[in-house]
């Protein structure tokens, strides 16, 4: 994920799979890896080339070869051979598609983990797909309770430069199911607004997403997280290099809002989705069902 600039969904799937195996993986582990494993692959959507070109250059084995000194080569794989044995015959590729560890495309991994008073348990952004000018952004909140509302606002020119679109109640419980906010993210990029505004959500994104889009905000709105307390006009800072995402509202005001907070009715009050919403864990834990 870090070397290839892969999907933010890996921060959901891997912890959930690990949980089933009794292994504890947290967003802090991804954060640590991001600072150790650089971004090597110049492939879309973060880079220049389609995935087919990476395959022509040797595919995932070639990426693993570039990462060889960072890997535990003694681990057994499904091939019946160790990682080291699998890589023994793989050619080392260093070009404009697969960069080297010593001369990476970017010094840190494709994903970044953010913390702050807006996301006390963390949030995730594909930093490899964010333009350098947007690695630090301050703006005013525009709050939406669904992807469709936010997408309509972008499509109908209701979003201004300096806005931070906040899409909430789209998390594991609130969705329920944590839908991809890919539509809104794509509209922002497609309309050339990816250096003018940012997107913050308790939902998630597609692997094809790029742009200043922060997802997996945890705790989510449906669980009473701070994202539920944001109001239009609030100042928000997204600092990717600093690893922070903060809401510039003082604790006293947030406490006042929390005291007056009334959670909306669940989107589904019966059936499988209602059961899922009651049982699902938070995004930072992998959104697994207990």
GROMACS .gro file of C-alpha atoms in nm, residues 12-231:
model
  220
   12UNK     CA    1  -0.995  -0.114   0.671
   13UNK     CA    2  -0.940  -0.456   0.516
   14UNK     CA    3  -0.605  -0.545   0.674
   15UNK     CA    4  -0.706  -0.464   1.036
   16UNK     CA    5  -1.035  -0.651   0.984
   17UNK     CA    6  -0.858  -0.960   0.845
   18UNK     CA    7  -0.602  -0.938   1.124
   19UNK     CA    8  -0.880  -0.920   1.382
   20UNK     CA    9  -1.021  -1.249   1.254
   21UNK     CA   10  -0.675  -1.401   1.305
   22UNK     CA   11  -0.642  -1.255   1.654
   23UNK     CA   12  -0.380  -1.001   1.548
   24UNK     CA   13  -0.407  -0.637   1.652
   25UNK     CA   14  -0.327  -0.382   1.379
   26UNK     CA   15  -0.401  -0.014   1.433
   27UNK     CA   16  -0.383   0.309   1.236
   28UNK     CA   17  -0.067   0.385   1.434
   29UNK     CA   18   0.096   0.087   1.261
   30UNK     CA   19   0.008   0.233   0.921
   31UNK     CA   20   0.139   0.571   1.035
   32UNK     CA   21   0.470   0.414   1.137
   33UNK     CA   22   0.499   0.226   0.808
   34UNK     CA   23   0.425   0.540   0.610
   35UNK     CA   24   0.725   0.711   0.762
   36UNK     CA   25   0.952   0.411   0.690
   37UNK     CA   26   0.834   0.291   0.348
   38UNK     CA   27   0.849   0.550   0.068
   39UNK     CA   28   0.619   0.586  -0.232
   40UNK     CA   29   0.791   0.413  -0.525
   41UNK     CA   30   0.536   0.352  -0.803
   42UNK     CA   31   0.451   0.614  -1.063
   43UNK     CA   32   0.106   0.471  -1.138
   44UNK     CA   33  -0.244   0.613  -1.160
   45UNK     CA   34  -0.438   0.765  -0.997
   46UNK     CA   35  -0.151   0.918  -0.798
   47UNK     CA   36   0.110   0.889  -1.073
   48UNK     CA   37   0.153   0.890  -1.450
   49UNK     CA   38   0.118   0.535  -1.579
   50UNK     CA   39  -0.173   0.284  -1.585
   51UNK     CA   40  -0.144  -0.037  -1.388
   52UNK     CA   41  -0.079  -0.232  -1.708
   53UNK     CA   42   0.257  -0.056  -1.743
   54UNK     CA   43   0.353  -0.162  -1.391
   55UNK     CA   44   0.268  -0.520  -1.490
   56UNK     CA   45   0.494  -0.487  -1.797
   57UNK     CA   46   0.778  -0.382  -1.566
   58UNK     CA   47   0.739  -0.690  -1.347
   59UNK     CA   48   0.430  -0.609  -1.143
   60UNK     CA   49   0.407  -0.661  -0.768
   61UNK     CA   50   0.712  -0.895  -0.754
   62UNK     CA   51   0.924  -0.614  -0.901
   63UNK     CA   52   0.791  -0.374  -0.636
   64UNK     CA   53   0.873  -0.629  -0.367
   65UNK     CA   54   1.223  -0.662  -0.514
   66UNK     CA   55   1.267  -0.286  -0.478
   67UNK     CA   56   1.154  -0.322  -0.115
   68UNK     CA   57   1.364  -0.633  -0.051
   69UNK     CA   58   1.580  -0.496   0.227
   70UNK     CA   59   1.267  -0.380   0.414
   71UNK     CA   60   1.099  -0.723   0.399
   72UNK     CA   61   1.121  -1.025   0.626
   73UNK     CA   62   1.261  -1.265   0.367
   74UNK     CA   63   1.217  -1.572   0.589
   75UNK     CA   64   0.837  -1.555   0.592
   76UNK     CA   65   0.661  -1.847   0.420
   77UNK     CA   66   0.422  -1.768   0.136
   78UNK     CA   67   0.137  -1.953  -0.037
   79UNK     CA   68   0.382  -2.064  -0.308
   80UNK     CA   69   0.547  -2.295  -0.055
   81UNK     CA   70   0.862  -2.084  -0.073
   82UNK     CA   71   0.981  -1.799   0.147
   83UNK     CA   72   0.960  -1.435   0.041
   84UNK     CA   73   1.336  -1.441  -0.020
   85UNK     CA   74   1.314  -1.751  -0.237
   86UNK     CA   75   1.033  -1.599  -0.443
   87UNK     CA   76   1.237  -1.285  -0.503
   88UNK     CA   77   1.566  -1.461  -0.581
   89UNK     CA   78   1.497  -1.474  -0.954
   90UNK     CA   79   1.317  -1.139  -0.985
   91UNK     CA   80   1.500  -0.867  -1.173
   92UNK     CA   81   1.557  -0.536  -0.995
   93UNK     CA   82   1.386  -0.259  -1.191
   94UNK     CA   83   1.472   0.108  -1.143
   95UNK     CA   84   1.308   0.350  -1.386
   96UNK     CA   85   1.028   0.605  -1.416
   97UNK     CA   86   0.766   0.343  -1.329
   98UNK     CA   87   0.927   0.177  -1.027
   99UNK     CA   88   1.163   0.399  -0.831
  100UNK     CA   89   1.429   0.276  -0.589
  101UNK     CA   90   1.433   0.291  -0.210
  102UNK     CA   91   1.733   0.522  -0.223
  103UNK     CA   92   1.569   0.754  -0.478
  104UNK     CA   93   1.192   0.722  -0.422
  105UNK     CA   94   0.921   0.915  -0.600
  106UNK     CA   95   0.819   1.053  -0.260
  107UNK     CA   96   1.000   1.001   0.072
  108UNK     CA   97   0.695   0.880   0.264
  109UNK     CA   98   0.434   0.616   0.185
  110UNK     CA   99   0.123   0.666  -0.024
  111UNK     CA  100  -0.108   0.687   0.279
  112UNK     CA  101  -0.100   0.927   0.574
  113UNK     CA  102  -0.277   0.898   0.908
  114UNK     CA  103  -0.413   1.217   1.064
  115UNK     CA  104  -0.517   1.282   1.425
  116UNK     CA  105  -0.662   1.583   1.601
  117UNK     CA  106  -0.971   1.707   1.778
  118UNK     CA  107  -1.177   1.646   1.463
  119UNK     CA  108  -1.061   1.282   1.445
  120UNK     CA  109  -0.940   1.169   1.789
  121UNK     CA  110  -0.913   0.807   1.674
  122UNK     CA  111  -0.768   0.894   1.336
  123UNK     CA  112  -0.844   0.967   0.973
  124UNK     CA  113  -0.684   0.851   0.648
  125UNK     CA  114  -0.572   1.033   0.333
  126UNK     CA  115  -0.399   0.911   0.018
  127UNK     CA  116  -0.121   1.166   0.037
  128UNK     CA  117   0.039   1.038  -0.284
  129UNK     CA  118  -0.265   1.170  -0.472
  130UNK     CA  119  -0.274   1.514  -0.310
  131UNK     CA  120  -0.104   1.805  -0.483
  132UNK     CA  121   0.181   1.958  -0.277
  133UNK     CA  122  -0.005   2.288  -0.243
  134UNK     CA  123  -0.282   2.106  -0.054
  135UNK     CA  124  -0.067   1.928   0.202
  136UNK     CA  125  -0.163   2.213   0.434
  137UNK     CA  126  -0.508   2.364   0.397
  138UNK     CA  127  -0.726   2.588   0.610
  139UNK     CA  128  -1.087   2.647   0.520
  140UNK     CA  129  -1.446   2.692   0.632
  141UNK     CA  130  -1.677   2.396   0.682
  142UNK     CA  131  -1.971   2.325   0.452
  143UNK     CA  132  -2.164   2.045   0.617
  144UNK     CA  133  -2.359   1.771   0.437
  145UNK     CA  134  -2.531   1.459   0.568
  146UNK     CA  135  -2.487   1.247   0.256
  147UNK     CA  136  -2.268   1.209  -0.050
  148UNK     CA  137  -2.560   1.299  -0.275
  149UNK     CA  138  -2.609   1.636  -0.101
  150UNK     CA  139  -2.241   1.723  -0.135
  151UNK     CA  140  -2.221   1.611  -0.498
  152UNK     CA  141  -2.523   1.823  -0.586
  153UNK     CA  142  -2.360   2.127  -0.425
  154UNK     CA  143  -2.037   2.077  -0.623
  155UNK     CA  144  -2.220   2.015  -0.952
  156UNK     CA  145  -2.436   2.325  -0.907
  157UNK     CA  146  -2.152   2.565  -0.823
  158UNK     CA  147  -2.250   2.600  -0.458
  159UNK     CA  148  -1.893   2.539  -0.334
  160UNK     CA  149  -1.647   2.827  -0.309
  161UNK     CA  150  -1.272   2.849  -0.288
  162UNK     CA  151  -1.164   2.788   0.070
  163UNK     CA  152  -1.450   2.551   0.156
  164UNK     CA  153  -1.398   2.223   0.340
  165UNK     CA  154  -1.680   1.991   0.245
  166UNK     CA  155  -1.777   1.779   0.547
  167UNK     CA  156  -1.978   1.468   0.460
  168UNK     CA  157  -2.099   1.289   0.770
  169UNK     CA  158  -2.333   1.004   0.870
  170UNK     CA  159  -2.169   0.796   0.595
  171UNK     CA  160  -1.949   0.586   0.827
  172UNK     CA  161  -1.985   0.217   0.919
  173UNK     CA  162  -2.282   0.284   1.150
  174UNK     CA  163  -2.419   0.594   0.983
  175UNK     CA  164  -2.416   0.475   0.621
  176UNK     CA  165  -2.470   0.209   0.726
  177UNK     CA  166  -2.186   0.032   0.554
  178UNK     CA  167  -1.939   0.317   0.492
  179UNK     CA  168  -2.000   0.393   0.124
  180UNK     CA  169  -1.733   0.532  -0.104
  181UNK     CA  170  -1.747   0.912  -0.136
  182UNK     CA  171  -1.579   0.870  -0.473
  183UNK     CA  172  -1.845   1.065  -0.663
  184UNK     CA  173  -1.791   1.390  -0.470
  185UNK     CA  174  -1.414   1.349  -0.472
  186UNK     CA  175  -1.414   1.294  -0.850
  187UNK     CA  176  -1.634   1.600  -0.906
  188UNK     CA  177  -1.392   1.817  -0.707
  189UNK     CA  178  -1.094   1.696  -0.911
  190UNK     CA  179  -1.281   1.695  -1.242
  191UNK     CA  180  -1.395   2.054  -1.199
  192UNK     CA  181  -1.040   2.167  -1.121
  193UNK     CA  182  -1.118   2.250  -0.758
  194UNK     CA  183  -0.858   2.020  -0.601
  195UNK     CA  184  -0.639   2.317  -0.503
  196UNK     CA  185  -0.931   2.530  -0.388
  197UNK     CA  186  -1.121   2.312  -0.141
  198UNK     CA  187  -1.090   1.992   0.062
  199UNK     CA  188  -1.320   1.707   0.157
  200UNK     CA  189  -1.346   1.550   0.503
  201UNK     CA  190  -1.575   1.255   0.573
  202UNK     CA  191  -1.646   0.961   0.800
  203UNK     CA  192  -1.708   0.765   0.479
  204UNK     CA  193  -1.439   0.613   0.261
  205UNK     CA  194  -1.301   0.637  -0.093
  206UNK     CA  195  -1.239   0.422  -0.397
  207UNK     CA  196  -0.889   0.301  -0.483
  208UNK     CA  197  -0.916   0.522  -0.792
  209UNK     CA  198  -0.959   0.838  -0.584
  210UNK     CA  199  -0.716   1.126  -0.569
  211UNK     CA  200  -0.731   1.482  -0.444
  212UNK     CA  201  -0.744   1.652  -0.102
  213UNK     CA  202  -0.994   1.403   0.040
  214UNK     CA  203  -0.968   1.284   0.402
  215UNK     CA  204  -1.176   0.981   0.497
  216UNK     CA  205  -1.236   0.731   0.776
  217UNK     CA  206  -1.280   1.013   1.033
  218UNK     CA  207  -1.322   0.833   1.363
  219UNK     CA  208  -1.526   0.835   1.581
  220UNK     CA  209  -1.790   0.877   1.311
  221UNK     CA  210  -2.087   1.111   1.337
  222UNK     CA  211  -2.337   0.832   1.410
  223UNK     CA  212  -2.125   0.734   1.711
  224UNK     CA  213  -2.126   1.093   1.838
  225UNK     CA  214  -1.779   1.182   1.713
  226UNK     CA  215  -1.669   1.547   1.687
  227UNK     CA  216  -1.751   1.546   1.315
  228UNK     CA  217  -2.118   1.542   1.423
  229UNK     CA  218  -2.071   1.876   1.601
  230UNK     CA  219  -1.928   2.076   1.309
  231UNK     CA  220  -2.135   2.371   1.188
   0.00000   0.00000   0.00000
